[in-house]
mmCIF file of C-alpha atoms in Angstrom:
data_model
loop_
_atom_site.group_PDB
_atom_site.id
_atom_site.type_symbol
_atom_site.label_atom_id
_atom_site.label_comp_id
_atom_site.label_asym_id
_atom_site.label_seq_id
_atom_site.Cartn_x
_atom_site.Cartn_y
_atom_site.Cartn_z
ATOM 1 C CA UNK F 1 -1.025 19.796 30.832
ATOM 2 C CA UNK F 2 -1.904 19.120 27.204
ATOM 3 C CA UNK F 3 -4.667 16.712 26.264
ATOM 4 C CA UNK F 4 -3.927 13.150 25.155
ATOM 5 C CA UNK F 5 -1.943 12.475 22.003
ATOM 6 C CA UNK F 6 -4.379 10.157 20.249
ATOM 7 C CA UNK F 7 -3.005 7.379 18.049
ATOM 8 C CA UNK F 8 -5.050 6.707 14.909
ATOM 9 C CA UNK F 9 -2.426 4.435 13.336
ATOM 10 C CA UNK F 10 -4.132 1.079 13.702
ATOM 11 C CA UNK F 11 -4.400 -1.766 11.198
ATOM 12 C CA UNK F 12 -7.393 -3.861 12.257
ATOM 13 C CA UNK F 13 -6.673 -7.035 10.210
ATOM 14 C CA UNK F 14 -10.368 -7.915 10.422
ATOM 15 C CA UNK F 15 -10.951 -11.586 11.103
ATOM 16 C CA UNK F 16 -7.301 -12.428 11.729
ATOM 17 C CA UNK F 17 -5.716 -13.441 15.033
ATOM 18 C CA UNK F 18 -2.919 -10.926 15.655
ATOM 19 C CA UNK F 19 -0.393 -11.605 18.463
ATOM 20 C CA UNK F 20 -0.191 -8.510 20.699
ATOM 21 C CA UNK F 21 1.664 -9.901 23.752
ATOM 22 C CA UNK F 22 2.983 -13.216 24.979
ATOM 23 C CA UNK F 23 -0.023 -15.526 25.078
ATOM 24 C CA UNK F 24 -2.454 -12.815 23.897
ATOM 25 C CA UNK F 25 -4.122 -12.578 20.487
ATOM 26 C CA UNK F 26 -6.431 -9.851 19.161
ATOM 27 C CA UNK F 27 -9.211 -10.401 16.630
ATOM 28 C CA UNK F 28 -10.984 -7.233 15.468
ATOM 29 C CA UNK F 29 -14.611 -7.348 14.393
ATOM 30 C CA UNK F 30 -15.448 -5.781 11.037
ATOM 31 C CA UNK F 31 -17.880 -3.280 12.592
ATOM 32 C CA UNK F 32 -16.221 0.108 11.980
ATOM 33 C CA UNK F 33 -18.070 3.301 12.795
ATOM 34 C CA UNK F 34 -17.842 6.688 14.520
ATOM 35 C CA UNK F 35 -18.144 5.048 17.950
ATOM 36 C CA UNK F 36 -16.177 1.834 17.260
ATOM 37 C CA UNK F 37 -13.225 3.187 15.196
ATOM 38 C CA UNK F 38 -12.084 0.237 13.023
ATOM 39 C CA UNK F 39 -14.094 -2.285 15.060
ATOM 40 C CA UNK F 40 -14.355 -4.031 18.420
ATOM 41 C CA UNK F 41 -11.315 -5.900 19.702
ATOM 42 C CA UNK F 42 -11.758 -9.435 21.030
ATOM 43 C CA UNK F 43 -8.809 -10.875 22.947
ATOM 44 C CA UNK F 44 -7.813 -14.513 23.432
ATOM 45 C CA UNK F 45 -5.637 -15.033 26.525
ATOM 46 C CA UNK F 46 -3.663 -18.222 27.130
ATOM 47 C CA UNK F 47 -2.105 -21.021 25.141
ATOM 48 C CA UNK F 48 -3.534 -24.486 25.806
ATOM 49 C CA UNK F 49 -6.692 -23.368 27.585
ATOM 50 C CA UNK F 50 -7.846 -19.806 27.174
ATOM 51 C CA UNK F 51 -10.117 -16.959 28.202
ATOM 52 C CA UNK F 52 -11.902 -14.814 25.630
ATOM 53 C CA UNK F 53 -12.306 -11.138 26.546
ATOM 54 C CA UNK F 54 -15.161 -9.177 24.940
ATOM 55 C CA UNK F 55 -16.402 -11.651 22.311
ATOM 56 C CA UNK F 56 -18.188 -8.828 20.508
ATOM 57 C CA UNK F 57 -21.485 -8.493 18.623
ATOM 58 C CA UNK F 58 -23.450 -11.497 17.397
ATOM 59 C CA UNK F 59 -21.734 -11.470 14.017
ATOM 60 C CA UNK F 60 -21.401 -14.658 11.942
ATOM 61 C CA UNK F 61 -18.090 -13.763 10.317
ATOM 62 C CA UNK F 62 -16.534 -12.795 13.636
ATOM 63 C CA UNK F 63 -17.791 -15.972 15.290
ATOM 64 C CA UNK F 64 -16.169 -18.048 12.552
ATOM 65 C CA UNK F 65 -12.916 -16.087 12.824
ATOM 66 C CA UNK F 66 -12.877 -16.486 16.588
ATOM 67 C CA UNK F 67 -13.508 -20.228 16.434
ATOM 68 C CA UNK F 68 -10.739 -20.571 13.841
ATOM 69 C CA UNK F 69 -8.345 -18.636 16.100
ATOM 70 C CA UNK F 70 -9.220 -20.896 19.029
ATOM 71 C CA UNK F 71 -8.208 -23.869 16.874
ATOM 72 C CA UNK F 72 -9.787 -26.439 19.170
ATOM 73 C CA UNK F 73 -8.321 -25.044 22.387
ATOM 74 C CA UNK F 74 -10.444 -25.241 25.516
ATOM 75 C CA UNK F 75 -12.196 -21.989 26.441
ATOM 76 C CA UNK F 76 -12.692 -21.877 30.199
ATOM 77 C CA UNK F 77 -13.940 -18.302 30.647
ATOM 78 C CA UNK F 78 -15.592 -15.550 28.625
ATOM 79 C CA UNK F 79 -14.901 -12.186 30.293
ATOM 80 C CA UNK F 80 -17.157 -9.263 29.329
ATOM 81 C CA UNK F 81 -16.102 -5.712 30.155
ATOM 82 C CA UNK F 82 -19.542 -4.135 29.754
ATOM 83 C CA UNK F 83 -22.898 -4.624 28.122
ATOM 84 C CA UNK F 84 -22.927 -2.547 24.971
ATOM 85 C CA UNK F 85 -23.983 -4.529 21.910
ATOM 86 C CA UNK F 86 -20.599 -4.269 20.238
ATOM 87 C CA UNK F 87 -18.973 -6.146 23.157
ATOM 88 C CA UNK F 88 -21.229 -8.698 24.838
ATOM 89 C CA UNK F 89 -23.901 -10.464 22.716
ATOM 90 C CA UNK F 90 -21.615 -13.089 21.139
ATOM 91 C CA UNK F 91 -20.867 -14.383 24.650
ATOM 92 C CA UNK F 92 -24.044 -16.470 24.592
ATOM 93 C CA UNK F 93 -23.207 -18.135 21.278
ATOM 94 C CA UNK F 94 -19.613 -18.730 22.304
ATOM 95 C CA UNK F 95 -20.736 -20.297 25.584
ATOM 96 C CA UNK F 96 -23.077 -22.634 23.703
ATOM 97 C CA UNK F 97 -20.203 -23.710 21.452
ATOM 98 C CA UNK F 98 -17.542 -24.125 24.157
ATOM 99 C CA UNK F 99 -19.229 -24.555 27.540
ATOM 100 C CA UNK F 100 -17.180 -21.681 28.978
ATOM 101 C CA UNK F 101 -18.276 -19.663 32.015
ATOM 102 C CA UNK F 102 -19.337 -16.069 31.323
ATOM 103 C CA UNK F 103 -17.934 -13.591 33.857
ATOM 104 C CA UNK F 104 -18.633 -9.866 34.222
ATOM 105 C CA UNK F 105 -19.516 -7.230 36.812
ATOM 106 C CA UNK F 106 -23.201 -7.888 36.251
ATOM 107 C CA UNK F 107 -26.186 -7.231 33.964
ATOM 108 C CA UNK F 108 -26.699 -3.907 32.255
ATOM 109 C CA UNK F 109 -27.984 -1.070 34.401
ATOM 110 C CA UNK F 110 -28.008 2.705 34.267
ATOM 111 C CA UNK F 111 -25.799 4.832 36.496
ATOM 112 C CA UNK F 112 -28.920 6.552 37.835
ATOM 113 C CA UNK F 113 -32.698 6.210 37.469
ATOM 114 C CA UNK F 114 -34.407 7.886 34.525
ATOM 115 C CA UNK F 115 -35.975 11.239 35.333
ATOM 116 C CA UNK F 116 -39.668 11.772 34.627
ATOM 117 C CA UNK F 117 -40.159 12.026 30.853
ATOM 118 C CA UNK F 118 -36.524 11.125 30.116
ATOM 119 C CA UNK F 119 -35.601 8.495 27.507
ATOM 120 C CA UNK F 120 -32.313 6.607 27.493
ATOM 121 C CA UNK F 121 -30.649 7.542 24.166
ATOM 122 C CA UNK F 122 -28.364 4.507 24.348
ATOM 123 C CA UNK F 123 -31.098 1.989 25.197
ATOM 124 C CA UNK F 124 -30.867 0.272 21.800
ATOM 125 C CA UNK F 125 -27.084 -0.015 22.189
ATOM 126 C CA UNK F 126 -27.409 -1.908 25.472
ATOM 127 C CA UNK F 127 -27.497 -5.697 25.777
ATOM 128 C CA UNK F 128 -30.391 -6.013 28.193
ATOM 129 C CA UNK F 129 -30.459 -9.833 27.832
ATOM 130 C CA UNK F 130 -26.943 -10.296 29.198
ATOM 131 C CA UNK F 131 -26.599 -12.134 32.507
ATOM 132 C CA UNK F 132 -23.175 -13.489 33.549
ATOM 133 C CA UNK F 133 -22.768 -16.953 34.998
ATOM 134 C CA UNK F 134 -20.409 -15.431 37.572
ATOM 135 C CA UNK F 135 -20.561 -11.838 38.823
ATOM 136 C CA UNK F 136 -17.064 -10.591 39.611
ATOM 137 C CA UNK F 137 -16.511 -8.034 42.387
ATOM 138 C CA UNK F 138 -13.576 -5.637 42.545
ATOM 139 C CA UNK F 139 -10.479 -7.839 42.756
ATOM 140 C CA UNK F 140 -12.391 -10.955 41.679
ATOM 141 C CA UNK F 141 -10.166 -13.418 39.866
ATOM 142 C CA UNK F 142 -10.526 -16.187 37.311
ATOM 143 C CA UNK F 143 -7.670 -18.537 36.449
ATOM 144 C CA UNK F 144 -6.653 -20.888 33.680
ATOM 145 C CA UNK F 145 -3.659 -22.807 32.433
ATOM 146 C CA UNK F 146 -0.779 -20.369 32.994
ATOM 147 C CA UNK F 147 -2.863 -17.184 33.306
ATOM 148 C CA UNK F 148 -5.146 -15.352 35.715
ATOM 149 C CA UNK F 149 -7.342 -12.296 35.244
ATOM 150 C CA UNK F 150 -8.318 -9.883 38.015
ATOM 151 C CA UNK F 151 -11.316 -7.568 37.706
ATOM 152 C CA UNK F 152 -10.678 -3.835 38.090
ATOM 153 C CA UNK F 153 -14.003 -2.004 38.291
ATOM 154 C CA UNK F 154 -13.989 1.128 36.132
ATOM 155 C CA UNK F 155 -17.543 2.530 35.992
ATOM 156 C CA UNK F 156 -18.157 5.685 34.004
ATOM 157 C CA UNK F 157 -18.682 4.675 30.374
ATOM 158 C CA UNK F 158 -21.309 2.304 31.768
ATOM 159 C CA UNK F 159 -22.229 1.553 35.364
ATOM 160 C CA UNK F 160 -21.033 -2.048 35.014
ATOM 161 C CA UNK F 161 -17.758 -1.381 33.169
ATOM 162 C CA UNK F 162 -14.796 -3.512 34.256
ATOM 163 C CA UNK F 163 -11.212 -3.762 33.084
ATOM 164 C CA UNK F 164 -9.242 -6.987 33.459
ATOM 165 C CA UNK F 165 -5.624 -7.203 34.616
ATOM 166 C CA UNK F 166 -3.531 -10.065 33.269
ATOM 167 C CA UNK F 167 -1.785 -10.869 36.529
ATOM 168 C CA UNK F 168 1.998 -10.782 36.621
ATOM 169 C CA UNK F 169 2.370 -9.086 33.236
ATOM 170 C CA UNK F 170 1.538 -5.389 33.724
ATOM 171 C CA UNK F 171 -1.139 -5.704 31.022
ATOM 172 C CA UNK F 172 -4.622 -4.275 31.576
ATOM 173 C CA UNK F 173 -7.480 -4.923 29.172
ATOM 174 C CA UNK F 174 -8.962 -1.440 29.482
ATOM 175 C CA UNK F 175 -11.983 -1.981 27.186
ATOM 176 C CA UNK F 176 -13.790 1.322 26.509
ATOM 177 C CA UNK F 177 -12.618 3.154 29.623
ATOM 178 C CA UNK F 178 -9.232 4.128 28.146
ATOM 179 C CA UNK F 179 -8.515 3.899 24.412
ATOM 180 C CA UNK F 180 -5.603 5.223 22.384
ATOM 181 C CA UNK F 181 -7.707 6.565 19.500
ATOM 182 C CA UNK F 182 -10.317 8.701 21.320
ATOM 183 C CA UNK F 183 -11.916 9.551 24.631
ATOM 184 C CA UNK F 184 -14.606 7.279 26.024
ATOM 185 C CA UNK F 185 -18.241 8.313 25.652
ATOM 186 C CA UNK F 186 -19.824 9.155 28.995
ATOM 187 C CA UNK F 187 -23.544 9.398 28.301
ATOM 188 C CA UNK F 188 -26.157 9.736 31.061
ATOM 189 C CA UNK F 189 -28.078 7.891 32.296
ATOM 190 C CA UNK F 190 -25.939 4.868 31.284
ATOM 191 C CA UNK F 191 -22.727 6.572 32.335
ATOM 192 C CA UNK F 192 -21.664 9.177 34.882
ATOM 193 C CA UNK F 193 -18.815 11.663 34.733
ATOM 194 C CA UNK F 194 -18.102 11.497 38.469
ATOM 195 C CA UNK F 195 -17.715 7.713 38.192
ATOM 196 C CA UNK F 196 -15.540 8.031 35.103
ATOM 197 C CA UNK F 197 -13.169 10.506 36.740
ATOM 198 C CA UNK F 198 -12.942 8.375 39.891
ATOM 199 C CA UNK F 199 -12.067 5.368 37.722
ATOM 200 C CA UNK F 200 -9.276 7.332 36.046
ATOM 201 C CA UNK F 201 -7.904 8.153 39.492
ATOM 202 C CA UNK F 202 -8.055 4.460 40.408
ATOM 203 C CA UNK F 203 -6.005 3.538 37.335
ATOM 204 C CA UNK F 204 -3.412 6.166 38.233
ATOM 205 C CA UNK F 205 -2.792 4.280 41.486
ATOM 206 C CA UNK F 206 -1.787 1.184 39.487
ATOM 207 C CA UNK F 207 1.521 0.477 37.753
ATOM 208 C CA UNK F 208 0.352 -1.146 34.517
ATOM 209 C CA UNK F 209 2.797 -0.967 31.631
ATOM 210 C CA UNK F 210 0.394 -1.614 28.722
ATOM 211 C CA UNK F 211 -3.328 -1.185 28.052
ATOM 212 C CA UNK F 212 -5.084 -3.300 25.443
ATOM 213 C CA UNK F 213 -8.358 -1.459 24.754
ATOM 214 C CA UNK F 214 -11.717 -2.363 23.268
ATOM 215 C CA UNK F 215 -11.116 -0.377 20.074
ATOM 216 C CA UNK F 216 -7.904 0.629 18.337
ATOM 217 C CA UNK F 217 -4.311 -0.065 19.244
ATOM 218 C CA UNK F 218 -2.499 -0.363 22.564
ATOM 219 C CA UNK F 219 -1.739 2.393 25.049
ATOM 220 C CA UNK F 220 1.986 1.997 25.656
ATOM 221 C CA UNK F 221 2.484 4.654 28.378
ATOM 222 C CA UNK F 222 -0.660 4.279 30.487
ATOM 223 C CA UNK F 223 0.252 6.640 33.323
ATOM 224 C CA UNK F 224 1.009 9.610 31.081
ATOM 225 C CA UNK F 225 -1.997 8.893 28.874
ATOM 226 C CA UNK F 226 -4.453 8.657 31.776
ATOM 227 C CA UNK F 227 -3.103 11.889 33.273
ATOM 228 C CA UNK F 228 -3.657 13.538 29.872
ATOM 229 C CA UNK F 229 -7.196 12.135 29.710
ATOM 230 C CA UNK F 230 -7.908 13.553 33.157
ATOM 231 C CA UNK F 231 -6.584 16.951 32.066
ATOM 232 C CA UNK F 232 -8.688 16.778 28.900
ATOM 233 C CA UNK F 233 -11.889 16.147 30.879
ATOM 234 C CA UNK F 234 -11.094 19.002 33.267
ATOM 235 C CA UNK F 235 -10.494 21.228 30.251
ATOM 236 C CA UNK F 236 -13.927 20.226 28.887
ATOM 237 C CA UNK F 237 -15.476 21.094 32.238
ATOM 238 C CA UNK F 238 -13.836 24.539 32.099
ATOM 239 C CA UNK F 239 -15.155 24.963 28.544
ATOM 240 C CA UNK F 240 -18.707 24.218 29.705
ATOM 241 C CA UNK F 241 -18.387 26.783 32.486
ATOM 242 C CA UNK F 242 -16.948 29.343 30.044
ATOM 243 C CA UNK F 243 -19.871 28.865 27.633
ATOM 244 C CA UNK F 244 -22.371 29.417 30.456
ATOM 245 C CA UNK F 245 -20.427 32.482 31.552
ATOM 246 C CA UNK F 246 -20.548 33.719 27.935
ATOM 247 C CA UNK F 247 -24.342 33.466 27.918
ATOM 248 C CA UNK F 248 -25.084 29.976 26.582
ATOM 249 C CA UNK F 249 -27.958 28.392 28.449
ATOM 250 C CA UNK F 250 -28.710 25.330 26.322
ATOM 251 C CA UNK F 251 -26.542 22.276 25.683
ATOM 252 C CA UNK F 252 -26.833 22.435 21.848
ATOM 253 C CA UNK F 253 -25.454 25.989 21.902
ATOM 254 C CA UNK F 254 -22.517 24.843 24.033
ATOM 255 C CA UNK F 255 -21.823 21.867 21.726
ATOM 256 C CA UNK F 256 -21.695 24.100 18.617
ATOM 257 C CA UNK F 257 -18.756 25.994 20.097
ATOM 258 C CA UNK F 258 -16.966 23.397 22.240
ATOM 259 C CA UNK F 259 -17.125 20.678 19.551
ATOM 260 C CA UNK F 260 -16.887 22.904 16.471
ATOM 261 C CA UNK F 261 -14.074 20.771 15.007
ATOM 262 C CA UNK F 262 -15.709 17.410 15.845
ATOM 263 C CA UNK F 263 -17.437 15.203 13.253
ATOM 264 C CA UNK F 264 -21.086 16.296 13.263
ATOM 265 C CA UNK F 265 -22.137 12.633 13.499
ATOM 266 C CA UNK F 266 -20.745 12.723 17.043
ATOM 267 C CA UNK F 267 -22.541 15.869 18.180
ATOM 268 C CA UNK F 268 -25.345 13.834 19.759
ATOM 269 C CA UNK F 269 -22.789 11.972 21.854
ATOM 270 C CA UNK F 270 -21.034 15.285 22.556
ATOM 271 C CA UNK F 271 -24.293 16.697 23.928
ATOM 272 C CA UNK F 272 -24.549 13.747 26.287
ATOM 273 C CA UNK F 273 -20.951 14.311 27.388
ATOM 274 C CA UNK F 274 -21.770 17.954 28.149
ATOM 275 C CA UNK F 275 -24.811 16.747 30.097
ATOM 276 C CA UNK F 276 -22.545 14.406 32.073
ATOM 277 C CA UNK F 277 -20.321 17.351 33.000
ATOM 278 C CA UNK F 278 -23.347 19.457 33.912
ATOM 279 C CA UNK F 279 -24.762 16.721 36.147
ATOM 280 C CA UNK F 280 -21.474 16.736 38.047
ATOM 281 C CA UNK F 281 -21.347 20.554 38.191
ATOM 282 C CA UNK F 282 -24.923 20.732 39.492
ATOM 283 C CA UNK F 283 -24.142 18.056 42.083
ATOM 284 C CA UNK F 284 -21.198 20.132 43.303
ATOM 285 C CA UNK F 285 -23.214 23.355 43.491
ATOM 286 C CA UNK F 286 -21.390 25.224 40.719
ATOM 287 C CA UNK F 287 -24.221 25.265 38.150
ATOM 288 C CA UNK F 288 -27.989 25.314 38.605
ATOM 289 C CA UNK F 289 -30.989 24.381 36.492
ATOM 290 C CA UNK F 290 -34.722 23.995 37.004
ATOM 291 C CA UNK F 291 -35.409 20.393 38.011
ATOM 292 C CA UNK F 292 -32.942 17.585 37.309
ATOM 293 C CA UNK F 293 -30.258 18.200 34.658
ATOM 294 C CA UNK F 294 -31.469 17.289 31.177
ATOM 295 C CA UNK F 295 -30.517 17.714 27.532
ATOM 296 C CA UNK F 296 -33.185 20.408 27.217
ATOM 297 C CA UNK F 297 -32.576 22.341 30.433
ATOM 298 C CA UNK F 298 -31.471 25.927 30.959
ATOM 299 C CA UNK F 299 -28.214 26.230 32.877
ATOM 300 C CA UNK F 300 -26.874 29.088 34.991
ATOM 301 C CA UNK F 301 -23.815 29.644 37.149
ATOM 302 C CA UNK F 302 -24.512 29.528 40.863
ATOM 303 C CA UNK F 303 -23.661 32.892 42.435
ATOM 304 C CA UNK F 304 -20.620 32.324 44.616
ATOM 305 C CA UNK F 305 -20.404 28.722 43.409
ATOM 306 C CA UNK F 306 -16.831 29.009 42.124
ATOM 307 C CA UNK F 307 -18.149 28.779 38.586
#
């Protein structure tokens, strides 16, 4: 199967409330970058009383645009998909202005403990001050006037990543787990490839008709797109194994070849993605290294390990 057909045709309309479905508006933050595409998408769900999904960074212009889009409507809930600083910090300011309840899977945490001497490269990108008023479990639901949202736990990009299903519509707010414009970053120790792949499998068991992601435009054929994402990740895993078989022992050497056509600004994230694959391969006994997998380790195929 071919990899996903990414869609880069997206007009962000920064600061404007754009209708994207019945009773759903999107307001995109003006925070473009190599990891955020044209900016973070905030969604307003409902008509008379509403939920806000992923309020975004603590940005004055975005706060003003969001309050203008709300136009005096009651905000009952603020749903946060995960605790990266481009998604969650404005929740506190929005709560202070509206009295809404903040809901999420939980505070920020890593997918695994740090190894001795290891630093978290995404520590500054994480909103360590975030604490929800209500922690939602898998299947947890919040309701408003004419709408309800159900939490679908999708760890991988972060340990606390959640998507939100708009019940009765076939719409899933997929946040950073599945996006039309690019693959999600899976960067240890915040994220884990095994979790990410399991979350893709979970989504394939659903029958959603439309994903509204955290960056970029909608995913209009979710099943086919998620299957292509799964194939893409398996292809990356094969590429890692091929580089080791060809004699590469270090992650930077693998990245130079595997991501030769990728923007060099993303090579640091690419190295973390390769590390995520290697952690999974070591766990499954196909690759070995001295000590725990790290960005600076030497990697070898395990004899007889189906490498």
